[in-house]
């Protein structure tokens, strides 16, 4: 299981701890954050791993969202994260035109048998 990762805030920026050092998150919070990061990633967007992420341009943006395909991709990415043993459900909401936002929720179980909800 993922033991630690740098903690990101609600704005997806790095956080500092009370000592001014980079904050770290662990256990199921680290798993949830890693799942969310992977599911937000566009294919060809990561400098060191071009194949990671979801082909959002082909499956969701500029066209009707293919929810079954997107749900399948989100499930696949979540299951690839260390510490995830099972994905219970994936829910994809339709694209909100006003905010240009696509939302999803993944409910999963970690290796330490914790239920985790990941909002994307």
C-alpha atoms as one frame of an Amber mdcrd trajectory, in Angstrom:
protein
   0.000   0.000   0.000   1.092   3.577  -0.564   2.481   4.666   2.755   3.044
   8.366   2.073   2.667  11.026  -0.574   2.941  14.800  -0.643  -0.307  16.345
   0.539  -2.317  18.436  -1.888  -4.897  21.015  -0.823  -8.364  21.617  -2.247
  -6.750  23.725  -4.970  -4.471  20.743  -5.853  -1.380  22.645  -4.757   1.315
  21.400  -2.374   0.692  22.110   1.307   3.068  23.061   4.111   2.958  21.657
   7.635   3.213  23.746  10.820   7.016  23.732  10.503   6.979  25.111   6.967
   7.976  21.742   5.480   6.114  20.003   2.678   3.112  18.260   4.227   2.751
  14.515   3.790  -0.377  12.381   3.840  -0.497   8.663   4.534  -2.635   5.507
   4.581  -6.062   5.680   2.934  -5.781   9.450   2.423  -2.652   8.857   0.344
  -4.434   6.134  -1.640  -7.444   8.387  -2.269  -5.252  11.290  -3.377  -3.239
   9.047  -5.714  -6.422   7.648  -7.276  -7.765  11.180  -7.791  -4.465  12.310
  -9.340  -4.381   9.412 -11.778  -8.023   9.870 -12.762  -7.585  13.605 -13.402
  -4.581  13.048 -15.645  -4.970  13.463 -19.392  -3.114  11.018 -21.651   0.117
  12.599 -22.984   0.068  15.125 -20.114   2.610  13.526 -17.748   6.162  14.385
 -18.741   7.664  11.073 -17.664   4.816   8.729 -18.592   2.921   9.776 -21.704
   0.665   6.715 -21.666  -0.791   7.309 -18.182  -4.193   8.912 -17.701  -7.452
   9.039 -19.610  -8.023  10.048 -23.224 -10.472  12.788 -22.195 -10.304  14.518
 -25.581 -11.516  11.332 -27.264 -14.068  10.226 -24.633 -15.513  13.292 -22.929
 -14.504  16.741 -24.155 -16.160  18.428 -27.093 -18.722  15.649 -27.464 -21.388
  13.728 -25.583 -19.730  12.033 -22.619 -19.404   8.280 -23.062 -20.135   7.500
 -19.405 -19.709   3.728 -19.690 -16.276   4.092 -21.317 -15.201   6.779 -18.853
 -16.444   4.718 -15.880 -14.474   1.743 -17.131 -11.301   3.821 -17.458 -11.714
   5.340 -13.980 -12.201   1.855 -12.512  -9.095   0.556 -14.316  -6.918   3.430
 -13.105  -8.160   3.121  -9.513  -7.415  -0.610  -9.451  -3.853   0.045 -10.656
  -3.061   2.148  -7.559  -1.072   0.360  -4.846  -3.282  -0.209  -1.834  -6.593
  -0.510  -3.713  -8.065  -3.998  -3.458 -11.545  -3.427  -4.882 -13.593  -0.749
  -6.598 -17.162  -0.895  -5.311 -18.663   1.702  -7.642 -17.888   4.428 -10.156
 -20.408   7.185 -10.811 -19.898   9.721 -13.612 -22.016  12.874 -13.670 -22.692
  14.649 -16.906 -20.647  17.614 -18.011 -21.782  20.935 -16.491 -21.686  23.508
 -19.275 -21.668  26.573 -16.981 -18.625  25.483 -14.988 -17.104  23.274 -17.729
 -16.773  20.504 -15.151 -17.084  16.750 -15.361 -17.510  15.097 -11.970 -17.121
  11.504 -10.876 -17.064   9.524  -7.661 -15.210   6.286  -6.989 -15.914   4.162
  -3.936 -13.145   1.686  -3.193 -11.680  -0.563  -0.532  -8.036  -0.329   0.514
  -5.711  -3.120   1.643  -6.425  -2.235   5.264 -10.158  -2.837   4.590 -11.135
   0.830   4.729 -13.912   2.152   2.504 -12.718   5.273   0.716 -14.723   7.745
  -1.375 -12.775   9.617  -4.043 -14.394  12.639  -5.676 -13.034  13.706  -9.018
